């Protein structure tokens, strides 16, 4: 007897249809799985065997051959268990084979026959929809994730017995209750906790408003990490499309609990010992890295100068193109990775550069600067100096709170989106060199200020573009359609040349 079951294999961030063919024939009892299966798939024999018996089904004493087609596609992970078990049940006539034409199944089995949470269910559900399949059986825990796809019947099941019940035409089990949409929790970092630092908070506001990448520099303990963690809560909520994309990525990476949509903008803060593949993705079966987990959110590189050169170099592509392409053999896997970068650094290895207490040698300083130079620096529109707050400042709160700043950020973002409608870009940070003249709309005095700075040798051509983008955001925050001299002056002030002295003039 032969049975066919449809399931899906995760491939990058998408899923590909896989047909599980199960053949039973007379002969010495054996159970073989073929079709480019990895170790977890081959181990599924033991799980499927035990799960069938422990769920009260017969395990046929036959020669069982399971083929996962197409054979050229690598099959990874335990998600094929359920399809294999259903195939054996259908081939041994314990389940009606005809229903398996209408349903796709996906899930890992425990030895007792329970279904376990699996990665990538949203991608699988999207694949099932594309393939025109009527329904999808998934573990109950991931059912909400599968229901994000319209037009697909979803059966969230807890055990193999329940799967058989559904496939025999029984009623669909009730879906788990949707997760409550709660207001941002009180524990979210708020700007109200920051003392002093009026200028850095203003810089953070500008960065948030225009989606500009920013670098915070200052001595230890002045609140750089603290401030950087307050960027994500300033950003607008994810749109539905963005939320679906983030959910898909996080689900494939195993970071999603299988509930509904991810609602919070991602904020990823990898440790500085992270490798280049960890940061941008990699592995023999390519998996998304931190840059993709931060897609549509914030990537925070704390202690930037401590990251390996290789890791920072690897960020070049995501920063420029908003995607990471990983090539494996003949194939290329693309992971989206459009994030806002915020980084922090001490001005020198001891952190006290510029004061008499600094004990760093020339060599230390040179090494520190070299680390900061390169591809990242080109992409940092805003460089924020964070000196120690004065004694009077540290004694009282700044009087700024996240909710109020977020309002102004939202208004500025709306202005940008309206101006950039039809270009594909939505924020000033995305303006290309060619778009600057058209969209910045600087008045004559503003251009004269910029011209003067350029003539004095304070600005490179690239730096000039950066200043214009930031000035545009400052004008948007002020609700001004024209970029004026004061906006350009403020933008020029956000280019902290002294941090980078000798490295690369902005
Ligand atoms: N301006 C500030 N207002 C309120 N609290 C602050 C401020 N600066 C620092 N702190 C307190 O000090 C702690 C340490 O600050 P934080 O870790 O942000 O410093 P840092 O600049 O990142 O230092 P390092 O360079 O050592 O990483 C914070 O958790 C906070 O409690
Ligand atoms: Mg810190």
Short mmCIF file of C-alpha atoms and ligand atoms in Angstrom, two decimals:
data_model
loop_
_atom_site.label_atom_id
_atom_site.label_comp_id
_atom_site.label_asym_id
_atom_site.label_seq_id
_atom_site.Cartn_x
_atom_site.Cartn_y
_atom_site.Cartn_z
CA UNK A 1 0.00 0.00 0.00
CA UNK A 2 1.15 3.51 -0.77
CA UNK A 3 0.03 6.71 0.98
CA UNK A 4 0.89 10.33 0.22
CA UNK A 5 0.89 13.11 2.82
CA UNK A 6 1.61 16.80 2.24
CA UNK A 7 3.87 18.67 4.62
CA UNK A 8 6.37 21.52 4.32
CA UNK A 9 10.10 22.04 4.77
CA UNK A 10 11.47 25.35 6.00
CA UNK A 11 13.82 26.87 3.44
CA UNK A 12 15.30 30.18 4.54
CA UNK A 13 12.23 32.12 5.66
CA UNK A 14 9.81 30.40 3.32
CA UNK A 15 8.45 26.88 3.22
CA UNK A 16 8.51 24.40 0.36
CA UNK A 17 5.97 21.70 -0.22
CA UNK A 18 7.18 18.19 0.59
CA UNK A 19 5.28 15.03 -0.22
CA UNK A 20 5.84 12.22 2.23
CA UNK A 21 5.37 8.92 0.39
CA UNK A 22 4.92 5.88 2.59
CA UNK A 23 5.14 2.44 1.07
CA UNK A 24 4.27 -0.75 3.03
CA UNK A 25 5.10 -4.15 1.66
CA UNK A 26 5.60 -7.66 2.79
CA UNK A 27 9.07 -8.66 3.91
CA UNK A 28 11.27 -8.46 6.94
CA UNK A 29 10.03 -5.63 9.19
CA UNK A 30 12.10 -2.50 8.51
CA UNK A 31 11.59 1.24 8.64
CA UNK A 32 13.69 3.43 6.34
CA UNK A 33 13.50 7.15 5.58
CA UNK A 34 15.08 8.44 2.37
CA UNK A 35 15.07 11.80 0.60
CA UNK A 36 17.93 14.05 1.86
CA UNK A 37 16.83 13.93 5.47
CA UNK A 38 19.05 15.27 8.26
CA UNK A 39 19.70 13.45 11.54
CA UNK A 40 16.59 14.84 13.28
CA UNK A 41 14.40 13.56 10.45
CA UNK A 42 16.02 10.11 10.48
CA UNK A 43 15.59 9.93 14.25
CA UNK A 44 11.91 10.51 13.71
CA UNK A 45 11.60 6.73 13.11
CA UNK A 46 11.96 6.10 16.83
CA UNK A 47 9.52 8.85 17.77
CA UNK A 48 6.93 7.81 15.20
CA UNK A 49 7.17 4.15 16.20
CA UNK A 50 6.64 4.85 19.90
CA UNK A 51 4.02 7.55 19.30
CA UNK A 52 1.86 5.24 17.16
CA UNK A 53 1.97 2.41 19.68
CA UNK A 54 1.42 4.71 22.68
CA UNK A 55 -1.58 6.29 20.97
CA UNK A 56 -3.24 2.88 20.59
CA UNK A 57 -2.55 2.38 16.86
CA UNK A 58 -0.91 -0.64 15.25
CA UNK A 59 2.62 -0.32 14.01
CA UNK A 60 2.62 -2.43 10.84
CA UNK A 61 5.10 -5.30 10.92
CA UNK A 62 6.06 -4.67 7.29
CA UNK A 63 8.85 -3.23 5.25
CA UNK A 64 8.15 0.50 5.57
CA UNK A 65 9.84 2.93 3.20
CA UNK A 66 9.30 6.65 3.66
CA UNK A 67 10.41 8.96 0.87
CA UNK A 68 10.49 12.72 1.32
CA UNK A 69 10.08 14.30 -2.10
CA UNK A 70 11.48 16.31 -3.82
CA UNK A 71 14.79 14.60 -3.07
CA UNK A 72 16.95 17.61 -3.97
CA UNK A 73 15.61 19.67 -1.06
CA UNK A 74 17.32 19.22 2.31
CA UNK A 75 14.85 18.23 5.03
CA UNK A 76 15.81 19.56 8.41
CA UNK A 77 14.24 19.34 11.85
CA UNK A 78 11.58 17.27 13.54
CA UNK A 79 8.53 18.79 11.78
CA UNK A 80 8.17 15.76 9.48
CA UNK A 81 7.19 13.38 12.32
CA UNK A 82 3.48 13.99 11.98
CA UNK A 83 3.42 13.51 8.21
CA UNK A 84 5.34 10.25 8.53
CA UNK A 85 2.97 8.97 11.23
CA UNK A 86 -0.12 9.95 9.20
CA UNK A 87 1.38 8.29 6.12
CA UNK A 88 1.89 5.01 8.00
CA UNK A 89 -1.66 5.19 9.36
CA UNK A 90 -3.10 5.78 5.90
CA UNK A 91 -0.95 3.13 4.22
CA UNK A 92 -2.05 0.58 6.84
CA UNK A 93 -5.68 1.64 6.41
CA UNK A 94 -6.05 2.95 9.93
CA UNK A 95 -6.90 6.37 8.43
CA UNK A 96 -8.86 7.15 5.24
CA UNK A 97 -6.21 8.09 2.65
CA UNK A 98 -8.55 10.38 0.71
CA UNK A 99 -8.71 13.06 3.44
CA UNK A 100 -4.97 13.55 3.22
CA UNK A 101 -5.50 15.22 -0.13
CA UNK A 102 -7.26 18.09 1.60
CA UNK A 103 -5.05 18.48 4.66
CA UNK A 104 -1.38 19.24 5.12
CA UNK A 105 0.18 18.26 8.45
CA UNK A 106 3.21 19.61 10.31
CA UNK A 107 4.57 18.87 13.76
CA UNK A 108 6.97 17.05 16.03
CA UNK A 109 5.79 14.03 18.01
CA UNK A 110 6.73 12.98 21.51
CA UNK A 111 7.09 9.30 22.34
CA UNK A 112 3.69 9.39 23.99
CA UNK A 113 2.05 10.72 20.82
CA UNK A 114 1.69 14.35 21.92
CA UNK A 115 2.46 17.15 19.50
CA UNK A 116 5.22 19.59 20.24
CA UNK A 117 5.72 23.22 19.29
CA UNK A 118 7.61 23.63 16.01
CA UNK A 119 9.53 26.47 14.40
CA UNK A 120 8.33 28.20 11.28
CA UNK A 121 4.59 27.48 11.46
CA UNK A 122 3.65 30.83 9.89
CA UNK A 123 5.89 30.10 6.90
CA UNK A 124 4.32 26.63 6.65
CA UNK A 125 0.80 28.05 6.75
CA UNK A 126 1.70 30.56 4.02
CA UNK A 127 3.10 27.68 1.96
CA UNK A 128 -0.10 25.66 2.44
CA UNK A 129 -2.19 28.62 1.33
CA UNK A 130 -0.04 29.13 -1.75
CA UNK A 131 -0.29 25.43 -2.60
CA UNK A 132 -4.07 25.72 -2.49
CA UNK A 133 -4.47 23.24 0.35
CA UNK A 134 -7.74 23.52 2.28
CA UNK A 135 -6.50 22.88 5.80
CA UNK A 136 -3.42 22.55 7.98
CA UNK A 137 -2.96 20.42 11.10
CA UNK A 138 -0.37 21.87 13.50
CA UNK A 139 0.44 21.53 17.19
CA UNK A 140 -2.13 23.38 19.28
CA UNK A 141 0.51 25.75 20.70
CA UNK A 142 1.26 27.11 17.21
CA UNK A 143 -2.30 27.22 15.94
CA UNK A 144 -2.73 30.97 16.49
CA UNK A 145 0.35 31.59 14.41
CA UNK A 146 -1.10 29.53 11.54
CA UNK A 147 -4.40 31.43 11.68
CA UNK A 148 -2.58 34.63 10.68
CA UNK A 149 -2.97 33.30 7.14
CA UNK A 150 -6.43 33.91 5.73
CA UNK A 151 -8.39 31.30 3.85
CA UNK A 152 -6.86 28.26 5.49
CA UNK A 153 -8.66 25.93 7.91
CA UNK A 154 -6.39 25.39 10.91
CA UNK A 155 -6.66 22.42 13.26
CA UNK A 156 -4.57 22.95 16.40
CA UNK A 157 -4.17 19.50 17.92
CA UNK A 158 -2.50 18.19 21.04
CA UNK A 159 -2.02 14.51 20.19
CA UNK A 160 -1.86 11.97 17.41
CA UNK A 161 -5.25 10.62 18.54
CA UNK A 162 -6.73 14.06 18.02
CA UNK A 163 -5.15 14.30 14.55
CA UNK A 164 -6.84 11.02 13.61
CA UNK A 165 -10.14 12.37 14.95
CA UNK A 166 -9.86 15.51 12.77
CA UNK A 167 -8.81 13.58 9.68
CA UNK A 168 -11.71 11.18 10.06
CA UNK A 169 -14.00 14.17 9.73
CA UNK A 170 -14.45 14.98 13.42
CA UNK A 171 -15.00 18.54 14.61
CA UNK A 172 -11.99 20.84 14.74
CA UNK A 173 -10.62 21.39 18.24
CA UNK A 174 -11.11 24.85 19.67
CA UNK A 175 -8.24 27.24 19.01
CA UNK A 176 -6.29 28.52 21.99
CA UNK A 177 -7.56 31.89 23.23
CA UNK A 178 -5.87 34.85 21.53
CA UNK A 179 -3.18 36.52 23.58
CA UNK A 180 -4.46 39.69 25.20
CA UNK A 181 -3.13 42.82 23.55
CA UNK A 182 -1.73 44.63 26.52
CA UNK A 183 -0.70 48.20 26.73
CA UNK A 184 3.07 48.64 26.75
CA UNK A 185 4.14 47.28 30.10
CA UNK A 186 5.16 49.60 32.89
CA UNK A 187 8.59 47.99 32.87
CA UNK A 188 9.41 49.30 29.42
CA UNK A 189 12.37 51.62 29.73
CA UNK A 190 11.21 55.23 29.87
CA UNK A 191 13.13 58.44 29.22
CA UNK A 192 11.73 59.79 32.48
CA UNK A 193 14.41 57.75 34.32
CA UNK A 194 17.28 59.55 32.62
CA UNK A 195 18.83 62.41 34.54
CA UNK A 196 20.47 65.32 32.75
CA UNK A 197 21.44 64.58 29.15
CA UNK A 198 19.03 67.01 27.52
CA UNK A 199 21.21 67.13 24.40
CA UNK A 200 21.60 63.34 24.02
CA UNK A 201 17.84 62.89 24.53
CA UNK A 202 17.23 65.44 21.79
CA UNK A 203 19.67 63.53 19.56
CA UNK A 204 17.89 60.26 20.32
CA UNK A 205 14.58 61.91 19.41
CA UNK A 206 15.99 63.02 16.06
CA UNK A 207 17.41 59.54 15.45
CA UNK A 208 14.03 57.99 16.20
CA UNK A 209 12.14 60.50 14.05
CA UNK A 210 14.24 60.00 10.93
CA UNK A 211 15.32 56.36 11.54
CA UNK A 212 18.92 57.56 11.59
CA UNK A 213 21.66 55.28 12.84
CA UNK A 214 23.36 56.75 15.88
CA UNK A 215 26.53 56.32 17.90
CA UNK A 216 26.64 57.30 21.58
CA UNK A 217 30.07 58.09 22.92
CA UNK A 218 31.11 58.94 26.46
CA UNK A 219 32.96 57.84 29.57
CA UNK A 220 31.80 54.75 31.51
CA UNK A 221 28.66 54.98 33.58
CA UNK A 222 27.13 58.07 31.99
CA UNK A 223 24.05 56.21 30.78
CA UNK A 224 24.90 55.24 27.19
CA UNK A 225 23.42 51.77 27.50
CA UNK A 226 20.52 53.23 29.41
CA UNK A 227 19.72 55.75 26.67
CA UNK A 228 20.14 53.28 23.81
CA UNK A 229 17.59 50.96 25.39
CA UNK A 230 15.10 53.81 25.26
CA UNK A 231 15.16 54.10 21.47
CA UNK A 232 12.83 51.23 20.50
CA UNK A 233 9.94 52.44 22.70
CA UNK A 234 10.05 55.78 20.83
CA UNK A 235 9.33 54.19 17.48
CA UNK A 236 5.87 53.85 15.92
CA UNK A 237 4.04 50.54 16.32
CA UNK A 238 4.61 47.87 13.69
CA UNK A 239 2.19 47.90 10.78
CA UNK A 240 0.35 44.64 10.15
CA UNK A 241 2.62 43.71 7.22
CA UNK A 242 5.73 44.49 9.24
CA UNK A 243 4.40 42.47 12.17
CA UNK A 244 3.75 39.46 9.94
CA UNK A 245 7.29 39.63 8.55
CA UNK A 246 8.80 39.93 12.04
CA UNK A 247 6.66 37.04 13.27
CA UNK A 248 7.79 34.87 10.35
CA UNK A 249 11.48 35.56 11.00
CA UNK A 250 11.23 35.07 14.76
CA UNK A 251 9.23 31.89 14.31
CA UNK A 252 11.79 30.34 11.95
CA UNK A 253 14.53 31.31 14.41
CA UNK A 254 12.64 29.62 17.25
CA UNK A 255 12.06 32.86 19.17
CA UNK A 256 8.30 32.92 18.82
CA UNK A 257 6.02 31.11 21.22
CA UNK A 258 3.50 30.18 18.53
CA UNK A 259 0.92 32.74 19.66
CA UNK A 260 -0.41 35.53 17.46
CA UNK A 261 1.49 38.41 15.91
CA UNK A 262 4.66 39.86 17.38
CA UNK A 263 3.55 43.37 18.30
CA UNK A 264 6.60 44.99 19.82
CA UNK A 265 9.32 46.34 17.60
CA UNK A 266 12.28 44.02 17.92
CA UNK A 267 15.25 45.27 19.92
CA UNK A 268 18.29 43.05 19.65
CA UNK A 269 21.42 43.66 21.69
CA UNK A 270 23.95 40.95 20.86
CA UNK A 271 27.05 40.64 23.08
CA UNK A 272 30.27 41.93 21.56
CA UNK A 273 31.77 38.42 21.42
CA UNK A 274 29.26 37.48 18.71
CA UNK A 275 30.69 35.96 15.52
CA UNK A 276 30.02 37.29 12.04
CA UNK A 277 27.58 34.45 11.20
CA UNK A 278 25.80 35.04 14.51
CA UNK A 279 25.36 38.68 13.60
CA UNK A 280 24.23 38.37 9.99
CA UNK A 281 23.11 34.75 9.74
CA UNK A 282 24.72 31.58 8.50
CA UNK A 283 25.19 27.91 9.28
CA UNK A 284 25.07 24.87 7.03
CA UNK A 285 21.29 25.26 6.93
CA UNK A 286 21.20 29.07 6.80
CA UNK A 287 19.49 30.58 9.83
CA UNK A 288 18.78 34.27 10.37
CA UNK A 289 21.26 36.24 12.49
CA UNK A 290 20.79 39.18 14.83
CA UNK A 291 20.63 41.62 11.92
CA UNK A 292 17.53 39.82 10.62
CA UNK A 293 16.02 39.31 14.06
CA UNK A 294 16.24 43.11 14.36
CA UNK A 295 14.42 43.59 11.02
CA UNK A 296 11.92 46.48 11.36
CA UNK A 297 13.39 47.17 14.77
CA UNK A 298 16.59 48.24 16.50
CA UNK A 299 20.01 46.60 16.51
CA UNK A 300 22.00 47.81 19.50
CA UNK A 301 25.73 47.23 19.45
CA UNK A 302 26.92 48.09 22.94
CA UNK A 303 30.67 48.67 23.26
CA UNK A 304 31.08 48.89 19.50
CA UNK A 305 34.88 48.89 19.56
CA UNK A 306 34.91 45.46 21.24
CA UNK A 307 33.14 43.71 18.34
CA UNK A 308 35.40 41.76 16.02
CA UNK A 309 36.40 43.41 12.82
CA UNK A 310 34.89 40.48 10.88
CA UNK A 311 31.52 40.90 12.58
CA UNK A 312 31.42 44.64 11.87
CA UNK A 313 32.50 44.13 8.26
CA UNK A 314 29.70 41.60 7.82
CA UNK A 315 27.17 44.30 8.69
CA UNK A 316 28.08 46.21 5.56
CA UNK A 317 25.61 44.40 3.31
CA UNK A 318 22.56 44.60 5.61
CA UNK A 319 23.29 48.27 6.28
CA UNK A 320 23.53 49.07 2.59
CA UNK A 321 20.90 46.80 1.09
CA UNK A 322 18.60 45.92 3.99
CA UNK A 323 19.10 42.22 3.26
CA UNK A 324 21.62 39.47 3.96
CA UNK A 325 22.36 37.00 1.18
CA UNK A 326 23.85 33.69 2.27
CA UNK A 327 25.26 31.49 -0.46
CA UNK A 328 25.36 27.74 0.08
CA UNK A 329 26.47 25.65 -2.87
CA UNK A 330 24.25 26.53 -5.78
CA UNK A 331 21.68 28.33 -3.68
CA UNK A 332 21.33 31.76 -2.16
CA UNK A 333 19.11 32.39 0.82
CA UNK A 334 17.97 35.97 1.38
CA UNK A 335 17.08 37.23 4.83
CA UNK A 336 15.59 40.72 5.21
CA UNK A 337 17.55 42.88 7.66
CA UNK A 338 16.45 46.48 7.65
CA UNK A 339 17.08 47.76 11.13
CA UNK A 340 17.96 50.98 12.88
CA UNK A 341 21.44 50.77 14.32
CA UNK A 342 22.36 52.30 17.64
CA UNK A 343 25.83 51.78 18.98
CA UNK A 344 27.74 52.92 22.03
CA UNK A 345 31.40 53.33 22.70
CA UNK A 346 33.84 54.80 25.15
CA UNK A 347 35.95 57.55 23.61
CA UNK A 348 39.09 55.47 24.33
CA UNK A 349 39.84 52.08 25.94
CA UNK A 350 39.88 53.52 29.48
CA UNK A 351 36.98 55.81 28.69
CA UNK A 352 38.58 58.97 30.00
CA UNK A 353 40.04 60.39 26.78
CA UNK A 354 40.43 64.12 26.81
CA UNK A 355 41.08 64.28 30.57
CA UNK A 356 44.35 64.09 32.50
CA UNK A 357 43.26 60.80 34.01
CA UNK A 358 43.41 58.99 30.65
CA UNK A 359 46.08 56.30 30.79
CA UNK A 360 45.77 55.00 27.24
CA UNK A 361 48.89 54.78 25.11
CA UNK A 362 49.02 56.10 21.58
CA UNK A 363 48.84 52.50 20.38
CA UNK A 364 45.68 51.84 22.40
CA UNK A 365 44.05 54.95 21.00
CA UNK A 366 44.99 54.08 17.44
CA UNK A 367 43.61 50.55 17.81
CA UNK A 368 40.39 51.89 19.30
CA UNK A 369 39.91 54.33 16.43
CA UNK A 370 40.68 51.72 13.83
CA UNK A 371 37.96 49.51 15.24
CA UNK A 372 35.44 52.32 14.99
CA UNK A 373 36.35 53.21 11.45
CA UNK A 374 35.22 51.41 8.38
CA UNK A 375 31.84 50.52 7.01
CA UNK A 376 29.81 51.27 10.10
CA UNK A 377 30.98 54.78 10.55
CA UNK A 378 29.81 55.63 7.07
CA UNK A 379 26.33 54.70 8.09
CA UNK A 380 26.11 56.57 11.37
CA UNK A 381 24.23 59.78 10.68
CA UNK A 382 24.20 60.98 14.26
CA UNK A 383 27.10 60.95 16.65
CA UNK A 384 26.06 61.79 20.19
CA UNK A 385 28.54 62.96 22.79
CA UNK A 386 27.49 61.91 26.30
CA UNK A 387 29.57 63.71 28.94
CA UNK A 388 29.01 63.11 32.64
CA UNK A 389 25.88 64.97 33.73
CA UNK A 390 26.71 67.87 36.05
CA UNK A 391 26.06 67.62 39.80
CA UNK A 392 22.91 69.71 39.53
CA UNK A 393 21.57 67.71 36.59
CA UNK A 394 22.07 64.35 38.24
CA UNK A 395 20.03 65.56 41.22
CA UNK A 396 16.81 65.90 39.26
CA UNK A 397 14.96 64.13 36.50
CA UNK A 398 15.05 65.39 32.94
CA UNK A 399 11.32 66.07 32.83
CA UNK A 400 11.04 64.26 29.48
CA UNK A 401 8.97 61.13 29.15
CA UNK A 402 8.82 58.55 26.39
CA UNK A 403 5.12 59.05 25.66
CA UNK A 404 5.52 62.76 24.88
CA UNK A 405 8.64 62.30 22.76
CA UNK A 406 6.99 59.46 20.90
CA UNK A 407 4.13 61.76 19.90
CA UNK A 408 6.53 64.16 18.22
CA UNK A 409 8.37 61.28 16.58
CA UNK A 410 5.11 59.98 15.15
CA UNK A 411 4.15 63.39 13.78
CA UNK A 412 7.57 63.77 12.13
CA UNK A 413 7.31 60.28 10.64
CA UNK A 414 3.92 61.08 9.17
CA UNK A 415 5.31 64.17 7.44
CA UNK A 416 8.14 62.13 5.98
CA UNK A 417 5.87 59.34 4.80
CA UNK A 418 3.57 61.84 3.09
CA UNK A 419 6.45 63.59 1.36
CA UNK A 420 8.09 60.35 0.27
CA UNK A 421 4.88 58.66 -0.85
CA UNK A 422 5.49 56.65 -4.00
CA UNK A 423 9.27 56.46 -3.63
CA UNK A 424 9.30 53.24 -1.62
CA UNK A 425 11.09 55.04 1.21
CA UNK A 426 9.28 56.23 4.33
CA UNK A 427 12.00 57.88 6.38
CA UNK A 428 14.67 60.51 5.79
CA UNK A 429 17.45 58.05 6.61
CA UNK A 430 16.54 56.14 3.47
CA UNK A 431 16.95 59.14 1.13
CA UNK A 432 19.49 58.33 -1.55
CA UNK A 433 22.02 60.90 -2.72
CA UNK A 434 19.93 61.46 -5.84
CA UNK A 435 16.78 62.12 -3.84
CA UNK A 436 18.34 64.66 -1.48
CA UNK A 437 17.86 67.72 -3.66
CA UNK A 438 14.30 66.84 -4.46
CA UNK A 439 13.09 66.02 -0.98
CA UNK A 440 15.18 68.04 1.45
CA UNK A 441 13.85 71.44 0.33
CA UNK A 442 16.44 73.60 2.06
CA UNK A 443 16.10 77.38 1.85
CA UNK A 444 18.89 79.65 0.62
CA UNK A 445 20.25 80.52 4.08
CA UNK A 446 20.34 76.86 5.07
CA UNK A 447 22.31 76.04 1.93
CA UNK A 448 24.67 78.93 2.64
CA UNK A 449 25.42 77.54 6.13
CA UNK A 450 26.09 74.14 4.65
CA UNK A 451 28.24 75.66 1.93
CA UNK A 452 30.32 77.48 4.51
CA UNK A 453 30.90 74.31 6.54
CA UNK A 454 31.94 72.52 3.39
CA UNK A 455 34.25 75.31 2.28
CA UNK A 456 35.96 75.29 5.69
CA UNK A 457 36.84 71.66 5.10
CA UNK A 458 34.63 70.48 7.99
CA UNK A 459 32.57 68.24 5.76
CA UNK A 460 33.16 65.58 3.18
CA UNK A 461 30.71 65.17 0.31
CA UNK A 462 29.22 62.16 2.07
CA UNK A 463 29.05 64.07 5.33
CA UNK A 464 27.16 66.84 3.57
CA UNK A 465 24.46 64.36 2.54
CA UNK A 466 24.23 63.08 6.08
CA UNK A 467 23.83 66.57 7.49
CA UNK A 468 21.07 67.29 4.98
CA UNK A 469 19.15 64.14 5.92
CA UNK A 470 19.38 64.91 9.62
CA UNK A 471 18.46 68.56 9.03
CA UNK A 472 15.39 67.38 7.12
CA UNK A 473 14.36 65.31 10.15
CA UNK A 474 14.91 68.24 12.50
CA UNK A 475 12.66 70.37 10.29
CA UNK A 476 10.07 67.56 10.30
CA UNK A 477 10.14 67.50 14.10
CA UNK A 478 9.55 71.26 14.04
CA UNK A 479 6.68 70.82 11.56
CA UNK A 480 8.51 72.95 8.97
CA UNK A 481 8.32 72.04 5.28
CA UNK A 482 11.51 74.00 4.56
CA UNK A 483 14.88 73.13 6.02
CA UNK A 484 16.24 76.33 7.55
CA UNK A 485 19.63 77.52 8.72
CA UNK A 486 18.91 76.64 12.36
CA UNK A 487 18.06 73.07 11.36
CA UNK A 488 21.31 72.74 9.44
CA UNK A 489 23.25 74.18 12.35
CA UNK A 490 21.74 71.68 14.75
CA UNK A 491 22.47 68.84 12.32
CA UNK A 492 26.09 70.01 12.01
CA UNK A 493 26.33 69.82 15.81
CA UNK A 494 25.32 66.16 15.76
CA UNK A 495 28.45 65.29 13.88
CA UNK A 496 30.83 64.79 16.77
CA UNK A 497 34.11 65.07 14.96
CA UNK A 498 36.22 64.88 18.10
CA UNK A 499 35.18 61.29 18.79
CA UNK A 500 36.55 60.28 15.47
CA UNK A 501 39.44 62.68 15.23
CA UNK A 502 42.01 61.12 12.98
CA UNK A 503 39.66 58.37 11.88
CA UNK A 504 37.36 59.83 9.36
CA UNK A 505 35.95 63.31 9.26
CA UNK A 506 32.21 63.11 8.85
N1 LIG B 1 22.09 60.09 33.27
C1 LIG B 1 21.68 59.13 34.09
N2 LIG B 1 20.49 59.22 34.72
C2 LIG B 1 20.05 58.26 35.54
N3 LIG B 1 20.75 57.14 35.81
C3 LIG B 1 21.94 56.98 35.24
C4 LIG B 1 22.46 57.96 34.34
N4 LIG B 1 23.66 57.52 33.92
C5 LIG B 1 23.86 56.33 34.49
N5 LIG B 1 22.85 56.00 35.30
C6 LIG B 1 22.73 54.79 36.10
O1 LIG B 1 23.94 54.08 35.96
C7 LIG B 1 23.71 52.80 35.41
C8 LIG B 1 24.78 52.48 34.41
O2 LIG B 1 24.62 53.26 33.26
P1 LIG B 1 24.91 52.69 31.82
O3 LIG B 1 25.15 51.23 31.89
O4 LIG B 1 23.90 53.17 30.91
O5 LIG B 1 26.30 53.41 31.55
P2 LIG B 1 27.21 53.30 30.27
O6 LIG B 1 27.46 54.68 29.81
O7 LIG B 1 26.62 52.36 29.32
O8 LIG B 1 28.54 52.74 30.90
P3 LIG B 1 29.64 51.77 30.25
O9 LIG B 1 30.48 52.62 29.35
O10 LIG B 1 30.42 51.29 31.42
O11 LIG B 1 28.91 50.70 29.56
C9 LIG B 1 22.34 52.88 34.79
O12 LIG B 1 21.69 51.65 34.83
C10 LIG B 1 21.63 53.89 35.64
O13 LIG B 1 21.06 53.28 36.76
MG1 LIG B 2 27.21 50.50 28.64
#
